[in-house]
Amino acid sequence: MLKDLRNIGIIAHIDAGKTTTTERILYLTGLTHKIGETHNGESVMDYLDVEKERGITVSSAATKCVWKGTSINIIDTPGHVDFTAEVERSLRILDGAVVIFCAKGGVEPQSETVWRQADKYKVPRMAYINKMDAVGADFFRVVEQINKRLGSNPLILTLPVFEDDTFTGIIDLIKMNYQTYAGVLGNEVKEIAIPDSYMEIAKKWHDEMIERLAETSESLLELYYNNEPIPTDIIIDTIRNNVVNSTIVPVICGSSYRNIGIQTLLDSVVQFLPSPVEVEPARATVIDSGETIEVNPLDDNFFSALIFKIVSDRHVGKLAFARVYSGVIKAGSYIYNSTKQKKERVGRIVKMHANHREEVSEVIAGDIAAFIGLKDVGTGDTLSDENHALLLESIDFPEPVIQIAIEPRTQSDQNKIAEALAKISAEDPTFKIIYNKETGQTLLSGMGELHLEIIAERLEKEFHVDINIGQPEVAFKETITKSAEHVTRYVKQTGGKGQFAHVVLRMEPAEGFEFVNKIVGGVIPREYIPAVESGVKQALEEGVLKGYPVVNVKVTLMDGSFHEVDSSEMAFRTAGMFAARECLKKAGPKLLEPIMRLEVTSPEEFTGNIINNISNRRGRLDSMEMQNNTQIIRGFVPLAEMFGYSTVLRSSTQGRAGFSMEFSHYEESNLASAS
Ligand SMILES: Nc1nc2c(ncn2[C@@H]2O[C@H](COP(=O)(O)OP(=O)(O)OP(=O)(O)O)[C@@H](O)[C@H]2O)c(=O)[nH]1
Ligand SMILES: [Mg+2]
């Protein structure tokens, strides 16, 4: 039954305990028999070698478990900013999220980022305040930050209990009891009476919970006014309705490391987060009519699914992870990839349990599975019925901002490298490869230094290629500031068959890239138009200023002519390329550079120093705020100025300030010249 299914993501800043929590879930739902800790490199969710070595998650991992009769698909995501795309793709296809906060660190900049990502995809969510066992844990402070900094409406459902300063369990404000844990790794929940010393605070927060819920439900309000007991299922239903509409964020707490609170977390996922039938239906465009429709997860519907992740597996080849939005797909059947406009066969279908697979014969609407056997498939592709070809909304990925040059050490590495890079880039949409024909170098661009470091490490360890790696550099881009036109006549008569192509292009500033064909009356035959577009795209790969990729242009093919004998696709591609390059020169080309959002936390005494330093780095201040004697300084800085910042900040503040930085946007560069 679809109502007994949950598709959820675990999202948070780095080290909040996402993987630790997921490991506990696997243990309690009987999928693993021992718990693997991330810091020992034994987690089953962090199964890549680089993850085990570093104790961090770099790639989202999916797993499926069953809790009290409800199936839960869980995606554990990475917290580091460099892997934000992993969060993006997961949130795009999930129905709910558990946002984890560290009881000590509270709402960190990256917590805000993942929160906004969840807002963007309207993902209903609940909050789990983890690490209640840690020194300095402060439950109520984090709740307040969830309210103030995230602008959301937290509703406390559990309270932490400490015995002799040790975190021992939680008070369930719905059941009004005290839960402690016994048995092997906390697998038994003991539900006992609330300790006397906690009775008053428990009552206070129970009443507050009921009052707040009464504001949102008439049936609950009526019982409340008449002083009648309120049945648990009415409380639960009311919370769930609020969660689905994102009007309330239930907050629970625990310590995953100490195995406290996980059962309540699982109960909450089942009780409060929506099933695939309770969320807003997905929207898709019907290819034939261009009309937008809602896709409902009914099994007798036509088939549609979105590919959200590609993993190349040593044994089975490409694994394409899909969320099925409607219909059913059986192993061995044909699908239509409406993004690539290709028919392909789904050989086998598997359900993932971290790195272990279970083969299934079919997958139904609302569920998540991985397909084996698709060849030409990429992240963001829609699969559908050929007779009802649909396009689901794809996934947005941020642009890479940092690049490094790599060189193979030997000729044999040269051959291996291209294949390895192709595999990595098929998995990772934020990783781009540019071959520089002149220098023979390969430029890898990605989201940050850690991202590229990990790719280089995978090349050496997983693919056994020896490479020399250059220093990280900023990935600039180019754009234009005004419109321009150019006429190119590409004519060559050198004996034999000549070449002829004549195009008139217009280029203007735009959002993203757009190619418009305004040719009428067949002055350029239809079959040559894609060749012109491909020539234009080729020209845009290297801008006319410094050879950086050109973005944000609209190119219109206005006019042209052809020759019965001498015209060819090749000639039109070349003409398109020439014309686009000339347009670029005339259209006021400008360099764009990545601007980062910076947040520095520091003791107040260093504020002046830090602000000066930001402005010396061509940065601008955005806001300042005091929080518990800590100054928080937020601003925007060009990435090009930020290499080595951590050392400077450390030495100028005696190591007492910290910072975080993430990509914000590209901006016109006022650098005289970029390297
Ligand atoms: N004291 C304490 N430590 C915890 C708790 N939960 C997790 N940790 C520790 O915090 C560290 C990070 O935990 P992970 O589960 O790897 O964190 P994560 O959120 O998956 O991190 P990334 O995937 O790298 O973003 C590990 O050393 C954990 O053992 C907890 O409840 N209490
Ligand atoms: Mg992790």
PDB file of C-alpha atoms in Angstrom, residues 109-242:
ATOM      1  CA  PRO A 109      25.359  28.044   7.867  1.00  0.00           C
ATOM      2  CA  GLN A 110      25.094  24.736   6.057  1.00  0.00           C
ATOM      3  CA  SER A 111      21.933  23.891   8.057  1.00  0.00           C
ATOM      4  CA  GLU A 112      20.447  27.028   6.558  1.00  0.00           C
ATOM      5  CA  THR A 113      21.534  25.999   3.095  1.00  0.00           C
ATOM      6  CA  VAL A 114      19.929  22.568   3.225  1.00  0.00           C
ATOM      7  CA  TRP A 115      16.831  24.105   4.806  1.00  0.00           C
ATOM      8  CA  ARG A 116      16.480  26.514   1.863  1.00  0.00           C
ATOM      9  CA  GLN A 117      17.020  23.646  -0.564  1.00  0.00           C
ATOM     10  CA  ALA A 118      14.171  21.774   1.113  1.00  0.00           C
ATOM     11  CA  ASP A 119      12.055  24.962   0.870  1.00  0.00           C
ATOM     12  CA  LYS A 120      12.759  25.160  -2.843  1.00  0.00           C
ATOM     13  CA  TYR A 121      11.380  21.682  -3.456  1.00  0.00           C
ATOM     14  CA  LYS A 122       8.629  22.154  -0.837  1.00  0.00           C
ATOM     15  CA  VAL A 123       9.771  19.089   1.090  1.00  0.00           C
ATOM     16  CA  PRO A 124       7.852  18.586   4.371  1.00  0.00           C
ATOM     17  CA  ARG A 125      10.287  18.110   7.212  1.00  0.00           C
ATOM     18  CA  MET A 126      10.885  17.358  10.862  1.00  0.00           C
ATOM     19  CA  ALA A 127      13.867  18.253  13.038  1.00  0.00           C
ATOM     20  CA  TYR A 128      15.987  15.889  15.081  1.00  0.00           C
ATOM     21  CA  ILE A 129      18.365  17.493  17.578  1.00  0.00           C
ATOM     22  CA  ASN A 130      21.209  15.016  17.901  1.00  0.00           C
ATOM     23  CA  LYS A 131      24.249  14.792  20.185  1.00  0.00           C
ATOM     24  CA  MET A 132      22.256  15.569  23.329  1.00  0.00           C
ATOM     25  CA  ASP A 133      24.971  13.627  25.162  1.00  0.00           C
ATOM     26  CA  ALA A 134      27.694  16.080  24.153  1.00  0.00           C
ATOM     27  CA  VAL A 135      29.152  18.625  26.574  1.00  0.00           C
ATOM     28  CA  GLY A 136      27.547  21.984  25.865  1.00  0.00           C
ATOM     29  CA  ALA A 137      24.373  20.508  24.341  1.00  0.00           C
ATOM     30  CA  ASP A 138      21.499  23.000  24.629  1.00  0.00           C
ATOM     31  CA  PHE A 139      18.172  21.743  23.334  1.00  0.00           C
ATOM     32  CA  PHE A 140      16.120  24.909  23.799  1.00  0.00           C
ATOM     33  CA  ARG A 141      18.727  27.143  22.224  1.00  0.00           C
ATOM     34  CA  VAL A 142      18.662  25.038  19.056  1.00  0.00           C
ATOM     35  CA  VAL A 143      14.856  25.135  18.999  1.00  0.00           C
ATOM     36  CA  GLU A 144      15.006  28.915  19.243  1.00  0.00           C
ATOM     37  CA  GLN A 145      17.508  29.081  16.386  1.00  0.00           C
ATOM     38  CA  ILE A 146      15.276  26.862  14.250  1.00  0.00           C
ATOM     39  CA  ASN A 147      12.582  29.430  14.842  1.00  0.00           C
ATOM     40  CA  LYS A 148      14.638  32.606  14.427  1.00  0.00           C
ATOM     41  CA  ARG A 149      17.322  31.726  11.927  1.00  0.00           C
ATOM     42  CA  LEU A 150      15.280  29.423   9.740  1.00  0.00           C
ATOM     43  CA  GLY A 151      12.065  31.382  10.198  1.00  0.00           C
ATOM     44  CA  SER A 152      10.097  28.219  10.795  1.00  0.00           C
ATOM     45  CA  ASN A 153       7.587  27.098  13.355  1.00  0.00           C
ATOM     46  CA  PRO A 154       9.143  24.410  15.587  1.00  0.00           C
ATOM     47  CA  LEU A 155       6.865  22.282  17.773  1.00  0.00           C
ATOM     48  CA  ILE A 156       8.617  20.426  20.589  1.00  0.00           C
ATOM     49  CA  LEU A 157       7.486  16.787  20.865  1.00  0.00           C
ATOM     50  CA  THR A 158      10.183  15.352  23.128  1.00  0.00           C
ATOM     51  CA  LEU A 159      12.298  16.733  25.961  1.00  0.00           C
ATOM     52  CA  PRO A 160      15.771  15.535  26.965  1.00  0.00           C
ATOM     53  CA  VAL A 161      16.226  13.935  30.395  1.00  0.00           C
ATOM     54  CA  PHE A 162      19.512  14.046  32.293  1.00  0.00           C
ATOM     55  CA  GLU A 163      20.321  11.945  35.335  1.00  0.00           C
ATOM     56  CA  ASP A 164      23.416  13.206  37.174  1.00  0.00           C
ATOM     57  CA  ASP A 165      24.304  15.308  34.144  1.00  0.00           C
ATOM     58  CA  THR A 166      24.235  12.291  31.849  1.00  0.00           C
ATOM     59  CA  PHE A 167      21.716  12.209  28.999  1.00  0.00           C
ATOM     60  CA  THR A 168      19.592   9.128  29.680  1.00  0.00           C
ATOM     61  CA  GLY A 169      16.424   9.367  27.643  1.00  0.00           C
ATOM     62  CA  ILE A 170      13.529  11.467  26.443  1.00  0.00           C
ATOM     63  CA  ILE A 171      10.096  12.508  27.574  1.00  0.00           C
ATOM     64  CA  ASP A 172       7.465  11.842  24.941  1.00  0.00           C
ATOM     65  CA  LEU A 173       5.094  14.814  25.179  1.00  0.00           C
ATOM     66  CA  ILE A 174       2.335  13.036  23.268  1.00  0.00           C
ATOM     67  CA  LYS A 175       2.280   9.848  25.326  1.00  0.00           C
ATOM     68  CA  MET A 176       3.475  11.757  28.411  1.00  0.00           C
ATOM     69  CA  ASN A 177       5.960   9.120  29.505  1.00  0.00           C
ATOM     70  CA  TYR A 178       9.701   8.779  29.967  1.00  0.00           C
ATOM     71  CA  GLN A 179      11.601   6.547  27.577  1.00  0.00           C
ATOM     72  CA  THR A 180      14.934   5.006  28.410  1.00  0.00           C
ATOM     73  CA  TYR A 181      16.776   2.286  26.625  1.00  0.00           C
ATOM     74  CA  ALA A 182      18.004  -1.155  27.484  1.00  0.00           C
ATOM     75  CA  GLY A 183      19.040  -4.338  25.743  1.00  0.00           C
ATOM     76  CA  VAL A 184      21.713  -4.691  23.083  1.00  0.00           C
ATOM     77  CA  LEU A 185      22.662  -1.264  21.707  1.00  0.00           C
ATOM     78  CA  GLY A 186      19.485   0.276  23.066  1.00  0.00           C
ATOM     79  CA  ASN A 187      17.145  -1.958  21.086  1.00  0.00           C
ATOM     80  CA  GLU A 188      14.583  -2.109  23.922  1.00  0.00           C
ATOM     81  CA  VAL A 189      12.576   0.955  24.840  1.00  0.00           C
ATOM     82  CA  LYS A 190      11.448   1.159  28.455  1.00  0.00           C
ATOM     83  CA  GLU A 191       8.445   3.431  28.808  1.00  0.00           C
ATOM     84  CA  ILE A 192       8.095   4.539  32.415  1.00  0.00           C
ATOM     85  CA  ALA A 193       6.577   7.340  34.465  1.00  0.00           C
ATOM     86  CA  ILE A 194       7.995  10.830  34.052  1.00  0.00           C
ATOM     87  CA  PRO A 195      10.442  11.570  36.917  1.00  0.00           C
ATOM     88  CA  ASP A 196       8.963  13.973  39.493  1.00  0.00           C
ATOM     89  CA  SER A 197      11.628  16.562  38.851  1.00  0.00           C
ATOM     90  CA  TYR A 198      10.557  16.739  35.169  1.00  0.00           C
ATOM     91  CA  MET A 199       6.796  16.687  35.707  1.00  0.00           C
ATOM     92  CA  GLU A 200       6.310  20.441  35.705  1.00  0.00           C
ATOM     93  CA  ILE A 201       8.299  21.162  32.563  1.00  0.00           C
ATOM     94  CA  ALA A 202       6.730  18.177  30.793  1.00  0.00           C
ATOM     95  CA  LYS A 203       3.232  19.483  31.555  1.00  0.00           C
ATOM     96  CA  LYS A 204       4.170  22.962  30.425  1.00  0.00           C
ATOM     97  CA  TRP A 205       5.407  21.771  27.028  1.00  0.00           C
ATOM     98  CA  HIS A 206       2.582  19.270  26.617  1.00  0.00           C
ATOM     99  CA  ASP A 207       0.046  22.075  27.149  1.00  0.00           C
ATOM    100  CA  GLU A 208       1.936  24.372  24.810  1.00  0.00           C
ATOM    101  CA  MET A 209       1.897  21.630  22.160  1.00  0.00           C
ATOM    102  CA  ILE A 210      -1.862  21.071  22.510  1.00  0.00           C
ATOM    103  CA  GLU A 211      -2.586  24.806  22.440  1.00  0.00           C
ATOM    104  CA  ARG A 212      -0.532  25.332  19.328  1.00  0.00           C
ATOM    105  CA  LEU A 213      -2.169  22.385  17.588  1.00  0.00           C
ATOM    106  CA  ALA A 214      -5.632  23.560  18.637  1.00  0.00           C
ATOM    107  CA  GLU A 215      -5.040  26.711  16.601  1.00  0.00           C
ATOM    108  CA  THR A 216      -4.833  24.551  13.505  1.00  0.00           C
ATOM    109  CA  SER A 217      -7.552  21.933  13.982  1.00  0.00           C
ATOM    110  CA  GLU A 218     -11.217  22.442  14.760  1.00  0.00           C
ATOM    111  CA  SER A 219     -11.813  18.981  16.195  1.00  0.00           C
ATOM    112  CA  LEU A 220      -8.820  19.346  18.487  1.00  0.00           C
ATOM    113  CA  LEU A 221      -9.887  22.860  19.437  1.00  0.00           C
ATOM    114  CA  GLU A 222     -13.330  21.661  20.453  1.00  0.00           C
ATOM    115  CA  LEU A 223     -11.988  18.916  22.724  1.00  0.00           C
ATOM    116  CA  TYR A 224      -9.501  21.366  24.174  1.00  0.00           C
ATOM    117  CA  TYR A 225     -12.180  23.950  24.985  1.00  0.00           C
ATOM    118  CA  ASN A 226     -14.401  21.369  26.598  1.00  0.00           C
ATOM    119  CA  ASN A 227     -11.467  20.119  28.665  1.00  0.00           C
ATOM    120  CA  GLU A 228     -11.929  16.632  27.272  1.00  0.00           C
ATOM    121  CA  PRO A 229      -9.035  14.187  26.866  1.00  0.00           C
ATOM    122  CA  ILE A 230      -7.513  14.413  23.415  1.00  0.00           C
ATOM    123  CA  PRO A 231      -6.948  11.010  21.758  1.00  0.00           C
ATOM    124  CA  THR A 232      -3.389  10.389  20.605  1.00  0.00           C
ATOM    125  CA  ASP A 233      -4.414   9.740  17.008  1.00  0.00           C
ATOM    126  CA  ILE A 234      -6.051  13.168  16.740  1.00  0.00           C
ATOM    127  CA  ILE A 235      -2.823  14.769  17.969  1.00  0.00           C
ATOM    128  CA  ILE A 236      -0.803  12.744  15.478  1.00  0.00           C
ATOM    129  CA  ASP A 237      -3.135  13.498  12.556  1.00  0.00           C
ATOM    130  CA  THR A 238      -3.074  17.193  13.357  1.00  0.00           C
ATOM    131  CA  ILE A 239       0.713  17.270  13.470  1.00  0.00           C
ATOM    132  CA  ARG A 240       0.895  15.350  10.219  1.00  0.00           C
ATOM    133  CA  ASN A 241      -1.466  17.760   8.434  1.00  0.00           C
ATOM    134  CA  ASN A 242       0.666  20.653   9.572  1.00  0.00           C
TER     135      ASN A 242
END
